[in-house]
XYZ file of C-alpha atoms in Angstrom:
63
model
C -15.684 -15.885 13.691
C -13.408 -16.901 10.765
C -13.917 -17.231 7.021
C -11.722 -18.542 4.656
C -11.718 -16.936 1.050
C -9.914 -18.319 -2.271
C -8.995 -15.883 -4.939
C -6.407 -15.747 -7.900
C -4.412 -13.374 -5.377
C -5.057 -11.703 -1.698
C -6.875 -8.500 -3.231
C -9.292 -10.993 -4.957
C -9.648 -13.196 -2.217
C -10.438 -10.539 -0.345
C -12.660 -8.700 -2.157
C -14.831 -12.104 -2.324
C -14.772 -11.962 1.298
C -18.393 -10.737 2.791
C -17.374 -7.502 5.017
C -20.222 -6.145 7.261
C -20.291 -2.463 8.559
C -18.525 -2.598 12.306
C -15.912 -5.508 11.418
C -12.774 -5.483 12.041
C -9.308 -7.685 10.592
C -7.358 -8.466 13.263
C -3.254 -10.154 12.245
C -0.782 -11.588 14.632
C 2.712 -10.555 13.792
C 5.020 -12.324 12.486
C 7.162 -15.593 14.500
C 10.069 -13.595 12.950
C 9.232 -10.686 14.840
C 11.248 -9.730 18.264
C 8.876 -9.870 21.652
C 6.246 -7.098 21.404
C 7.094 -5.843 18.256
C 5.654 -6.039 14.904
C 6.720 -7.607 11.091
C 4.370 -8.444 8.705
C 5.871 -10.897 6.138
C 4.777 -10.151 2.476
C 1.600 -11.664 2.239
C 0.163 -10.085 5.072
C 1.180 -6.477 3.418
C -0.930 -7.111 0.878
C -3.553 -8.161 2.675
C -3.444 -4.999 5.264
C -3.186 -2.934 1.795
C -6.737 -4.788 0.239
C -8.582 -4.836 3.308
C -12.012 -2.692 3.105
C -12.411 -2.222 6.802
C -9.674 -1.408 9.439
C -7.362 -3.689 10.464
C -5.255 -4.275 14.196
C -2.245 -6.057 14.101
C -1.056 -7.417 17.097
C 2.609 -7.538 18.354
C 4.725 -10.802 18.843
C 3.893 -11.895 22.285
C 0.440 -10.253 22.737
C -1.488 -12.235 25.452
């Protein structure tokens, strides 16, 4: 399932975002990113950092 949130910046968009007990956030890496490795651009560190449940994040390539 997907939900979109708007906020005046990611923490507030996420925090308006309706988290239920077991969820998870799950973020592909970055196009930037060498195969099977990880990078997060700058907008995706700050959503890792205002997430309220865990979060995966999935390396380039992941099939």
């Amino acid at each position: 399932e997907a939900e979109l949130a708007e906020g005046d910046d990611v923490a507030d968009a996420v925090a308006r975002t309706g988290w239920t007990d077991g969820e998870i956030l799950v973020c592909a890496s970055s196009e930037d990113a060498s195969a099977h490795r990880v990078f997060l651009g700058e907008i995706a560190l700050k959503l890792l950092r205002a997430a309220p449940c865990p979060v995966t994040v999935l390396p380039r390539g992941y099939s």
